[in-house]
Short mmCIF file of C-alpha atoms and ligand atoms in Angstrom, two decimals:
data_model
loop_
_atom_site.label_atom_id
_atom_site.label_comp_id
_atom_site.label_asym_id
_atom_site.label_seq_id
_atom_site.Cartn_x
_atom_site.Cartn_y
_atom_site.Cartn_z
CA MET Z 1173 151.35 130.93 74.23
CA ASP Z 1174 154.19 130.50 71.71
CA VAL Z 1175 153.85 126.20 70.61
CA LEU Z 1176 150.11 127.55 68.77
CA ALA Z 1177 151.15 131.03 67.71
CA SER Z 1178 154.28 129.04 65.64
CA LYS Z 1179 152.32 126.77 63.86
CA LEU Z 1180 149.16 129.08 63.50
CA ARG Z 1181 152.28 131.27 61.47
CA ASP Z 1182 152.19 128.07 59.13
CA VAL Z 1183 149.15 127.26 58.19
CA LEU Z 1184 148.09 131.33 57.77
CA PRO Z 1185 148.92 131.76 54.58
CA ILE Z 1186 147.43 128.14 53.58
CA PHE Z 1187 144.35 129.55 55.33
CA ARG Z 1188 144.52 132.76 54.00
CA ASN Z 1189 145.81 131.44 50.34
CA LYS Z 1190 142.56 129.29 50.27
CA ARG Z 1191 140.67 131.81 50.51
CA ALA Z 1192 141.50 134.62 48.78
CA GLN Z 1193 141.89 131.87 45.35
CA LEU Z 1194 137.98 130.36 46.24
CA LEU Z 1195 137.21 134.61 46.03
CA GLU Z 1196 138.45 134.75 42.73
CA ARG Z 1197 138.01 131.78 41.17
CA TYR Z 1198 134.51 132.00 42.21
CA GLY Z 1199 133.48 135.10 43.86
CA ASP Z 1200 129.94 135.22 41.89
CA VAL Z 1201 129.03 131.87 41.60
CA ALA Z 1202 125.64 131.10 43.10
CA VAL Z 1203 126.70 128.26 45.00
CA ALA Z 1204 122.41 128.01 46.76
CA ASN Z 1205 118.48 129.45 46.31
CA VAL Z 1206 117.05 130.56 49.86
CA THR Z 1207 113.72 130.06 49.88
CA VAL Z 1208 110.41 132.51 51.65
CA GLU Z 1209 110.59 129.33 53.63
CA GLN Z 1210 114.26 129.48 54.95
CA ILE Z 1211 114.18 132.98 55.93
CA ILE Z 1212 110.66 132.24 57.25
CA GLY Z 1213 111.99 129.67 59.67
CA GLY Z 1214 115.58 130.74 61.44
CA MET Z 1215 117.21 130.55 58.08
CA ARG Z 1216 117.88 126.93 58.31
CA GLY Z 1217 119.47 125.28 56.07
CA VAL Z 1218 120.62 127.94 54.17
CA PRO Z 1219 124.43 127.50 53.52
CA SER Z 1220 126.17 131.23 54.52
CA VAL Z 1221 128.61 130.68 57.46
CA LEU Z 1222 132.72 130.04 56.91
CA CYS Z 1223 133.46 127.19 59.90
CA ASP Z 1224 136.70 126.43 58.94
CA THR Z 1225 136.97 124.36 62.26
CA SER Z 1226 134.08 121.83 61.84
CA SER Z 1227 131.38 120.33 59.72
CA VAL Z 1228 127.85 118.56 61.15
CA SER Z 1229 125.92 116.73 58.18
CA PRO Z 1230 122.80 115.72 58.47
CA ALA Z 1231 123.79 111.87 57.67
CA GLU Z 1232 126.83 111.70 60.27
CA GLY Z 1233 127.21 114.78 62.49
CA LEU Z 1234 130.47 116.06 64.24
CA ARG Z 1235 133.02 116.25 61.79
CA ILE Z 1236 136.32 118.06 63.25
CA ARG Z 1237 138.12 118.86 60.76
CA GLY Z 1238 137.23 116.36 58.74
CA ILE Z 1239 137.37 113.68 61.47
CA PRO Z 1240 134.54 111.91 62.11
CA ILE Z 1241 133.73 112.62 66.07
CA LEU Z 1242 133.80 108.90 67.29
CA GLU Z 1243 137.47 109.13 66.08
CA LEU Z 1244 138.39 111.21 68.35
CA THR Z 1245 136.82 109.99 72.27
CA SER Z 1246 140.16 109.39 73.19
CA ALA Z 1247 141.90 112.71 73.06
CA THR Z 1248 142.39 115.51 75.55
CA PRO Z 1249 140.71 118.99 74.61
CA GLU Z 1250 144.56 120.01 74.44
CA GLU Z 1251 144.73 118.03 70.99
CA ILE Z 1252 140.94 119.06 70.04
CA PHE Z 1253 141.62 122.81 70.13
CA PHE Z 1254 145.00 122.18 68.74
CA LEU Z 1255 143.21 120.38 65.98
CA LEU Z 1256 140.48 122.79 65.49
CA THR Z 1257 142.39 125.96 65.03
CA THR Z 1258 145.46 124.91 62.88
CA GLY Z 1259 143.65 121.74 61.16
CA GLN Z 1260 146.69 119.68 62.88
CA ARG Z 1261 147.00 116.74 65.24
CA PRO Z 1262 149.78 117.91 67.67
CA SER Z 1263 152.52 115.92 69.33
CA GLN Z 1264 153.06 114.78 71.53
CA GLN Z 1265 155.48 117.52 72.61
CA GLU Z 1266 153.35 120.23 71.20
CA GLN Z 1267 150.08 118.95 72.85
CA GLN Z 1268 151.71 119.33 76.42
CA GLN Z 1269 153.55 122.74 76.16
CA LEU Z 1270 149.82 123.12 75.36
CA SER Z 1271 148.07 121.92 78.59
CA SER Z 1272 151.07 124.29 80.66
CA LEU Z 1273 149.86 127.20 78.72
CA LEU Z 1274 145.86 126.97 78.98
CA VAL Z 1275 146.48 125.42 82.77
CA SER Z 1276 149.07 128.27 83.76
CA ASN Z 1277 146.52 131.39 84.57
CA ALA Z 1278 143.36 128.24 86.41
CA GLN Z 1279 143.67 130.64 88.77
CA VAL Z 1280 140.35 132.92 89.59
CA PRO Z 1281 141.43 136.55 89.34
CA ASP Z 1282 139.97 138.55 92.34
CA GLU Z 1283 138.15 141.48 90.48
CA VAL Z 1284 136.67 138.43 89.32
CA LEU Z 1285 135.64 136.50 92.32
CA ALA Z 1286 134.56 139.08 93.49
CA VAL Z 1287 132.05 139.60 90.77
CA LEU Z 1288 130.78 135.64 90.83
CA LYS Z 1289 130.63 137.04 94.60
CA GLY Z 1290 128.21 138.68 94.14
CA MET Z 1291 126.06 137.16 92.45
CA TYR Z 1292 125.86 133.23 93.09
CA ARG Z 1293 122.77 133.44 95.64
CA HIS Z 1294 120.48 134.26 93.17
CA ALA Z 1295 122.08 133.96 89.94
CA HIS Z 1296 122.03 131.54 87.09
CA PRO Z 1297 125.28 129.46 87.00
CA MET Z 1298 125.10 130.25 83.16
CA ALA Z 1299 124.56 134.22 84.01
CA MET Z 1300 127.93 134.31 85.91
CA LEU Z 1301 129.83 132.38 83.69
CA SER Z 1302 128.77 134.87 80.69
CA ALA Z 1303 129.71 137.90 84.33
CA GLY Z 1304 132.62 135.76 84.63
CA LEU Z 1305 134.30 136.74 82.00
CA LEU Z 1306 132.60 139.49 81.34
CA ALA Z 1307 134.11 140.80 84.18
CA MET Z 1308 137.52 140.11 82.74
CA GLU Z 1309 137.94 141.47 79.40
CA HIS Z 1310 139.63 144.17 80.64
CA GLN Z 1311 142.36 142.56 80.16
CA SER Z 1312 142.41 141.91 76.98
CA GLU Z 1313 145.22 142.36 74.68
CA PHE Z 1314 143.23 142.87 71.65
CA ARG Z 1315 141.58 145.53 72.32
CA ARG Z 1316 144.68 147.12 74.11
CA ALA Z 1317 146.20 146.44 70.62
CA TYR Z 1318 143.52 147.82 67.85
CA GLU Z 1319 143.79 150.48 70.94
CA GLU Z 1320 147.41 151.01 69.80
CA GLY Z 1321 146.42 150.44 66.13
CA VAL Z 1322 147.71 147.18 65.56
CA ALA Z 1323 148.00 145.66 61.73
CA LYS Z 1324 144.14 144.42 61.09
CA ASP Z 1325 146.66 141.65 59.44
CA ARG Z 1326 148.11 141.22 62.62
CA LEU Z 1327 145.56 141.59 65.61
CA TRP Z 1328 145.09 137.60 65.48
CA GLU Z 1329 148.01 137.64 67.59
CA TYR Z 1330 146.42 139.52 70.84
CA ALA Z 1331 143.05 137.45 69.48
CA LEU Z 1332 144.77 134.35 70.15
CA ALA Z 1333 146.24 135.68 73.54
CA ASP Z 1334 142.93 136.44 74.26
CA CYS Z 1335 141.26 132.60 73.45
CA ILE Z 1336 144.76 131.20 75.85
CA ARG Z 1337 144.78 133.40 78.73
CA LEU Z 1338 140.26 133.10 78.75
CA LEU Z 1339 140.38 129.34 78.10
CA SER Z 1340 142.86 128.71 80.57
CA THR Z 1341 140.60 130.84 83.44
CA ILE Z 1342 136.97 129.45 82.01
CA THR Z 1343 137.94 126.53 84.43
CA GLY Z 1344 138.56 128.04 87.80
CA ILE Z 1345 135.69 130.64 87.13
CA ALA Z 1346 133.49 127.62 86.14
CA ALA Z 1347 134.61 125.84 89.28
CA ALA Z 1348 134.11 128.51 91.35
CA ILE Z 1349 130.42 128.96 90.85
CA TYR Z 1350 130.44 125.08 91.14
CA ARG Z 1351 132.51 125.12 94.44
CA LEU Z 1352 130.56 128.87 95.53
CA LYS Z 1353 127.14 128.11 94.48
CA PHE Z 1354 126.23 124.05 95.09
CA ARG Z 1355 128.71 123.03 97.73
CA ASP Z 1356 131.02 125.07 101.11
CA GLY Z 1357 132.81 127.54 98.58
CA LYS Z 1358 135.89 126.86 98.96
CA LEU Z 1359 137.45 126.74 96.27
CA ILE Z 1360 140.05 124.16 94.73
CA ALA Z 1361 143.66 124.98 94.15
CA PRO Z 1362 144.41 124.78 90.57
CA ASP Z 1363 147.25 121.44 89.97
CA PRO Z 1364 149.73 122.73 87.16
CA SER Z 1365 151.23 119.35 86.94
CA LEU Z 1366 147.60 118.09 85.62
CA ASP Z 1367 146.38 118.62 82.25
CA TRP Z 1368 143.47 121.01 81.30
CA SER Z 1369 139.84 118.42 81.55
CA SER Z 1370 142.54 116.49 85.07
CA ASN Z 1371 142.39 120.12 86.62
CA PHE Z 1372 138.72 121.42 85.11
CA ALA Z 1373 137.93 117.98 87.03
CA ARG Z 1374 140.08 118.12 90.52
CA MET Z 1375 138.49 121.82 91.03
CA LEU Z 1376 135.59 120.88 90.87
CA GLY Z 1377 135.59 118.51 93.72
CA VAL Z 1378 133.00 116.22 92.72
CA SER Z 1379 134.98 113.01 92.70
CA ASP Z 1380 138.37 112.14 92.71
CA SER Z 1381 137.73 108.99 90.93
CA PRO Z 1382 140.03 108.42 87.54
CA ALA Z 1383 136.76 107.43 85.77
CA TRP Z 1384 134.99 111.37 87.19
CA ALA Z 1385 138.60 112.62 85.30
CA ASP Z 1386 137.76 110.46 82.08
CA LEU Z 1387 134.02 111.97 81.95
CA VAL Z 1388 135.20 115.26 82.41
CA ARG Z 1389 138.29 114.38 79.37
CA LEU Z 1390 135.32 113.11 77.24
CA TYR Z 1391 132.75 115.59 78.22
CA LEU Z 1392 135.00 118.66 77.04
CA VAL Z 1393 135.92 117.05 73.85
CA LEU Z 1394 132.25 116.08 72.70
CA HIS Z 1395 130.83 119.63 73.02
CA SER Z 1396 133.77 121.52 71.45
CA ASP Z 1397 132.90 122.33 68.26
CA HIS Z 1398 129.47 122.33 66.32
CA GLU Z 1399 130.13 124.20 63.32
CA GLY Z 1400 129.38 127.67 62.64
CA GLY Z 1401 125.62 128.40 62.44
CA ASN Z 1402 124.30 126.90 65.35
CA VAL Z 1403 122.71 130.32 68.47
CA SER Z 1404 126.11 130.42 70.16
CA ALA Z 1405 129.21 130.02 67.52
CA PHE Z 1406 127.33 131.78 65.65
CA THR Z 1407 126.66 134.54 68.02
CA GLY Z 1408 130.24 134.64 68.96
CA ILE Z 1409 131.65 134.80 64.90
CA THR Z 1410 129.27 137.98 64.65
CA VAL Z 1411 130.37 139.57 68.00
CA ALA Z 1412 134.01 138.87 67.16
CA SER Z 1413 133.37 140.07 63.42
CA ALA Z 1414 132.76 143.91 64.98
CA LEU Z 1415 136.23 143.66 66.45
CA SER Z 1416 134.97 143.30 70.17
CA ASP Z 1417 137.74 141.17 71.51
CA PRO Z 1418 137.31 137.45 72.69
CA PHE Z 1419 136.02 137.97 75.79
CA TYR Z 1420 132.84 139.91 74.36
CA ALA Z 1421 132.64 137.07 72.40
CA ILE Z 1422 132.36 134.07 74.23
CA SER Z 1423 130.42 136.27 76.93
CA ALA Z 1424 127.54 136.33 74.45
CA ALA Z 1425 128.68 133.03 72.59
CA LEU Z 1426 127.75 131.87 76.11
CA ASN Z 1427 124.03 133.31 76.39
CA GLY Z 1428 123.20 131.68 73.29
CA LEU Z 1429 123.90 129.19 74.77
CA ALA Z 1430 121.89 129.68 77.98
CA GLY Z 1431 118.85 128.63 75.36
CA PRO Z 1432 116.93 125.66 76.35
CA LEU Z 1433 116.72 124.90 72.91
CA HIS Z 1434 119.71 124.95 72.69
CA GLY Z 1435 122.38 123.71 75.55
CA LEU Z 1436 120.24 124.60 78.41
CA ALA Z 1437 118.48 121.40 77.03
CA ASN Z 1438 120.61 119.11 79.20
CA GLN Z 1439 119.77 121.31 82.04
CA GLU Z 1440 116.04 120.18 81.24
CA CYS Z 1441 116.96 116.45 80.05
CA LEU Z 1442 117.94 115.89 83.21
CA ALA Z 1443 114.74 117.15 84.85
CA PHE Z 1444 112.78 115.48 82.73
CA ILE Z 1445 114.19 111.83 82.78
CA LEU Z 1446 114.05 112.88 87.50
CA ASP Z 1447 110.74 114.18 87.05
CA ILE Z 1448 110.00 110.79 85.16
CA ARG Z 1449 111.85 109.11 88.23
CA GLU Z 1450 109.86 110.35 91.26
CA ARG Z 1451 106.66 109.42 89.73
CA TYR Z 1452 106.81 106.05 88.92
CA ASN Z 1453 109.35 106.13 91.71
CA GLY Z 1454 111.85 104.46 89.81
CA VAL Z 1455 112.63 103.16 86.11
CA PRO Z 1456 109.31 103.09 84.35
CA SER Z 1457 108.36 100.39 81.78
CA LEU Z 1458 109.18 100.49 78.36
CA ASP Z 1459 105.40 101.13 77.64
CA GLN Z 1460 105.15 104.34 80.91
CA LEU Z 1461 107.42 105.80 78.72
CA ARG Z 1462 105.90 105.62 75.59
CA ASP Z 1463 101.74 106.97 77.00
CA LEU Z 1464 104.02 109.45 79.56
CA CYS Z 1465 105.86 110.94 76.24
CA TRP Z 1466 102.45 111.30 74.75
CA GLU Z 1467 101.18 112.71 77.87
CA ARG Z 1468 104.27 115.38 77.40
CA LEU Z 1469 103.61 116.58 73.81
CA ASN Z 1470 99.13 116.00 73.17
CA SER Z 1471 100.15 118.88 75.93
CA GLY Z 1472 102.41 121.39 72.95
CA GLN Z 1473 105.54 120.33 74.86
CA VAL Z 1474 109.54 118.91 73.84
CA ILE Z 1475 110.68 115.96 74.26
CA PRO Z 1476 114.53 116.20 75.55
CA GLY Z 1477 117.38 115.73 74.40
CA TYR Z 1478 115.18 114.87 70.76
CA GLY Z 1479 115.73 116.79 67.14
CA HIS Z 1480 117.64 118.44 65.77
CA ALA Z 1481 118.22 121.94 63.75
CA VAL Z 1482 120.47 119.91 61.10
CA LEU Z 1483 121.65 115.97 62.82
CA ARG Z 1484 118.96 113.58 60.76
CA VAL Z 1485 120.63 110.30 62.90
CA THR Z 1486 121.63 109.13 65.99
CA ASP Z 1487 124.27 112.37 66.96
CA PRO Z 1488 127.35 110.59 67.46
CA ARG Z 1489 128.15 112.56 70.62
CA PHE Z 1490 125.21 110.64 72.25
CA THR Z 1491 126.65 106.90 70.83
CA ALA Z 1492 129.88 108.17 72.45
CA PHE Z 1493 127.95 108.54 76.44
CA TYR Z 1494 126.84 105.82 75.59
CA GLN Z 1495 129.65 103.95 74.97
CA PHE Z 1496 131.42 105.27 77.99
CA ALA Z 1497 128.34 104.71 80.16
CA GLU Z 1498 128.93 100.75 78.80
CA GLN Z 1499 132.72 101.04 78.95
CA TYR Z 1500 132.44 101.96 82.79
CA GLN Z 1501 130.01 100.50 83.77
CA LEU Z 1502 127.79 102.94 85.00
CA ASP Z 1503 124.06 102.03 86.93
CA ASN Z 1504 121.98 103.65 88.21
CA ASP Z 1505 118.35 104.78 87.48
CA CYS Z 1506 118.54 108.54 85.17
CA ILE Z 1507 120.87 106.27 82.99
CA THR Z 1508 118.88 103.28 82.64
CA ILE Z 1509 115.66 105.72 82.15
CA ALA Z 1510 118.11 107.57 79.06
CA LYS Z 1511 118.94 104.29 77.55
CA ARG Z 1512 114.92 102.54 77.54
CA LEU Z 1513 114.12 106.52 76.58
CA TYR Z 1514 116.77 105.86 73.56
CA GLU Z 1515 114.04 102.77 73.11
CA VAL Z 1516 111.13 104.36 72.91
CA VAL Z 1517 111.54 107.96 71.74
CA PRO Z 1518 112.23 108.00 67.88
CA ASP Z 1519 108.84 105.43 67.39
CA VAL Z 1520 106.67 108.06 69.79
CA LEU Z 1521 107.89 111.13 67.43
CA ARG Z 1522 107.56 109.32 63.85
CA GLN Z 1523 104.68 109.23 64.60
CA HIS Z 1524 103.42 112.59 65.91
CA GLY Z 1525 105.28 113.70 62.89
CA LYS Z 1526 106.80 117.42 63.47
CA ALA Z 1527 110.01 116.74 64.21
CA LYS Z 1528 112.28 116.39 61.87
CA ASN Z 1529 114.63 114.02 63.12
CA PRO Z 1530 113.42 111.57 65.78
CA TYR Z 1531 116.61 110.54 67.51
CA PRO Z 1532 118.89 111.50 70.23
CA ASN Z 1533 121.26 115.12 70.25
CA VAL Z 1534 123.63 114.73 72.99
CA ASP Z 1535 121.90 115.92 76.00
CA ALA Z 1536 119.37 113.46 75.79
CA ILE Z 1537 122.53 111.54 78.31
CA SER Z 1538 125.50 113.68 79.22
CA GLY Z 1539 123.45 114.90 82.37
CA SER Z 1540 122.69 111.14 83.61
CA LEU Z 1541 125.97 110.46 83.72
CA LEU Z 1542 127.65 114.11 85.22
CA TYR Z 1543 124.86 112.92 87.83
CA ASP Z 1544 125.95 109.09 88.55
CA PHE Z 1545 129.23 110.64 89.52
CA GLY Z 1546 128.00 112.90 92.54
CA MET Z 1547 127.46 116.01 89.59
CA THR Z 1548 123.55 116.53 91.09
CA GLU Z 1549 122.88 120.15 90.43
CA TYR Z 1550 121.97 119.80 86.97
CA THR Z 1551 121.66 123.76 86.96
CA PHE Z 1552 125.23 123.22 86.33
CA TYR Z 1553 125.47 120.79 83.48
CA THR Z 1554 125.42 123.38 80.58
CA VAL Z 1555 128.29 125.86 82.29
CA MET Z 1556 130.47 122.00 81.02
CA PHE Z 1557 128.85 122.59 78.26
CA GLY Z 1558 129.93 126.69 77.57
CA VAL Z 1559 133.81 125.56 78.57
CA SER Z 1560 134.17 123.52 76.04
CA ARG Z 1561 132.21 125.26 74.05
CA ALA Z 1562 134.79 127.79 74.77
CA LEU Z 1563 137.17 125.78 72.69
CA GLY Z 1564 135.54 125.67 69.56
CA ILE Z 1565 134.21 129.31 69.19
CA CYS Z 1566 137.84 130.58 70.13
CA ALA Z 1567 139.36 128.49 67.13
CA GLN Z 1568 136.97 129.17 64.65
CA LEU Z 1569 137.33 132.93 65.91
CA LEU Z 1570 140.55 132.62 65.43
CA PHE Z 1571 140.61 131.55 61.76
CA HIS Z 1572 137.72 134.26 60.94
CA ARG Z 1573 140.44 136.90 62.88
CA MET Z 1574 143.59 135.28 60.86
CA VAL Z 1575 141.61 135.44 57.40
CA ASN Z 1576 140.92 138.88 57.87
CA SER Z 1577 137.21 137.90 57.77
CA PRO Z 1578 134.35 141.15 57.44
CA ILE Z 1579 132.16 142.02 59.82
CA VAL Z 1580 128.65 139.73 59.13
CA ARG Z 1581 126.18 140.99 58.50
CA PRO Z 1582 123.26 140.02 56.08
CA LYS Z 1583 119.92 141.45 55.08
CA SER Z 1584 117.10 141.68 56.72
CA VAL Z 1585 114.07 142.34 54.91
CA THR Z 1586 110.40 143.27 55.57
CA LEU Z 1587 107.17 140.47 55.55
CA ASP Z 1588 106.11 143.54 52.62
CA GLU Z 1589 109.37 143.11 51.18
CA LEU Z 1590 109.50 139.42 50.79
CA GLU Z 1591 106.63 139.14 49.49
CA ALA Z 1592 107.34 141.14 46.82
CA MET Z 1593 110.92 139.22 46.01
CA ALA Z 1594 108.33 135.70 46.02
CA GLN Z 1595 106.40 137.44 43.33
CA ARG Z 1596 108.57 138.21 41.26
CA ALA Z 1597 110.64 135.21 41.50
CA THR Z 1598 106.40 133.58 40.95
CA VAL Z 1599 106.45 135.34 37.56
CA ASN Z 1600 110.29 135.33 36.56
CA ALA Z 1601 110.19 131.70 36.82
N1 LIG O 261 109.82 117.33 70.97
C1 LIG O 261 108.78 117.65 70.28
N2 LIG O 261 108.66 118.19 69.39
C2 LIG O 261 109.62 118.41 68.60
C3 LIG O 261 110.85 117.96 69.47
C4 LIG O 261 111.41 116.80 70.06
N3 LIG O 261 112.12 116.67 70.67
N4 LIG O 261 111.94 117.93 67.91
C5 LIG O 261 111.26 119.47 66.75
N5 LIG O 261 109.95 119.26 67.44
C6 LIG O 261 108.66 120.16 66.51
C7 LIG O 261 109.38 121.09 66.71
O1 LIG O 261 109.10 121.77 68.26
C8 LIG O 261 108.92 121.55 65.79
O2 LIG O 261 106.99 122.47 65.91
P1 LIG O 261 106.49 123.18 65.70
O3 LIG O 261 106.13 123.04 64.17
O4 LIG O 261 105.15 123.01 66.27
O5 LIG O 261 107.13 124.27 65.59
C9 LIG O 261 108.58 120.61 64.30
O6 LIG O 261 109.16 119.24 65.16
C10 LIG O 261 109.70 120.65 63.27
O7 LIG O 261 111.00 121.13 64.18
P2 LIG O 261 112.09 120.24 63.35
O8 LIG O 261 111.95 121.49 61.99
O9 LIG O 261 112.65 119.06 63.83
O10 LIG O 261 113.68 120.93 64.34
P3 LIG O 261 114.17 123.00 64.64
O11 LIG O 261 114.56 122.48 63.08
O12 LIG O 261 113.00 123.38 64.10
O13 LIG O 261 114.24 122.10 66.11
C11 LIG O 261 115.48 121.81 68.15
C12 LIG O 261 116.17 121.77 66.62
C13 LIG O 261 116.80 120.45 68.65
C14 LIG O 261 115.75 123.16 68.66
C15 LIG O 261 114.09 120.27 68.56
O14 LIG O 261 114.10 119.30 68.00
C16 LIG O 261 113.76 121.02 69.73
O15 LIG O 261 113.25 121.72 70.32
N6 LIG O 261 114.19 119.85 70.44
C17 LIG O 261 114.19 119.56 72.11
C18 LIG O 261 115.33 120.32 73.08
C19 LIG O 261 116.50 119.73 72.47
O16 LIG O 261 116.58 118.78 72.54
N7 LIG O 261 117.62 120.39 72.16
C20 LIG O 261 119.00 120.55 72.63
C21 LIG O 261 119.81 120.12 70.54
C22 LIG O 261 121.19 120.51 71.14
C23 LIG O 261 121.26 121.33 70.91
O17 LIG O 261 121.98 122.57 70.02
N8 LIG O 261 122.12 121.03 72.26
O18 LIG O 261 123.29 122.72 72.43
#
């Protein structure tokens, strides 16, 4: 933990001063209006969450600490975690030290394995991942420190210890879920000489190909963070704001990620693509795909992998996966169908006229790449996403502990109260 702890100690005063100055200078300045539609519509677009790790703009998509994600596609997840938490890119040595920390506890603890073994026959892999983290909660140093009365402004150090422990074990837990549920149940031991993502790729036991390890690396980089307002991040930081420890917070975040409008969309996308392949006995023509999309829309279903609450362009993470498929010349029916959907769906959704964003998000293609390497069990895909997203949410909750953010507590209003507020605003306008 030392490598990150010492760097975070360096940047701590910067984060705290910046926040304090903002509060002091502008604390009572109104920066946005909120409409009735936004309150009714899931707080869409209301700037109300502090997130310093990354930002998502409608016109460009994800930036991690100001760097566009397409400039980070060669990074390792360790580098990304260092960047997310400290705001700086690590030196080679710092990256290696962090790597050693993150693989040091990849072995799944017995009590956690017992929980996973008790669940695997019936449970969804996401329920297992969430439960696996809860089964580790008793190891929380954060909770122990809080109970022992450690001063509030030092609690971040214990949150960091928990985050490192959690990230170090989550790959082993995820791999164990995969091996138990979809393979022969035999776990593959971690190799401490490998880095975090290579180790994960190895423990999954899907393929020995270097391209597979590279795909897992890219997957873990691209899904790592997507600012603070999405369901999983917002859930995680809200839970952590009650000073629940990181095991509780990340487990809760993963439960949100498991929703079909959020992380589970990658599973739905691949199911959609496989259905198409089966129905047309291979790759359909563009016209056939167009008809099929209309059929789906007319029956009230969404096109999985398209649209986004914030983005209004093709998700750069979709582009990164697309480029990966080109680079490695990956070529199977699923990838071809995903590419053809990209040719057809934006026009269809534009004509349909409902979705504010007709372009693909990351989920439209990610599963087709995993499938190509032999990870065909698509109910596992959101677990891959969850392992990666744990990086970002850990970084976000660490930031909040470092700057001593208060408990999250927005005000809710009843329909009658909202109506009265709207009437008052109309009269006063
Ligand atoms: N297909 C059909 N209709 C769509 C659509 C799509 N792909 N995307 C949006 N719409 C519809 C919405 O259902 C909504 O219809 P109603 O007014 O009848 O409710 C309307 O268009 C306006 O929605 P929006 O404002 O454009 O989108 P939202 O911010 O409400 O929702 C979603 C964003 C991502 C949930 C949405 O686009 C969707 O359901 N997409 C398909 C599922 C998906 O790909 N989810 C993954 C998103 C990425 C992510 O979070 N990954 O974790």
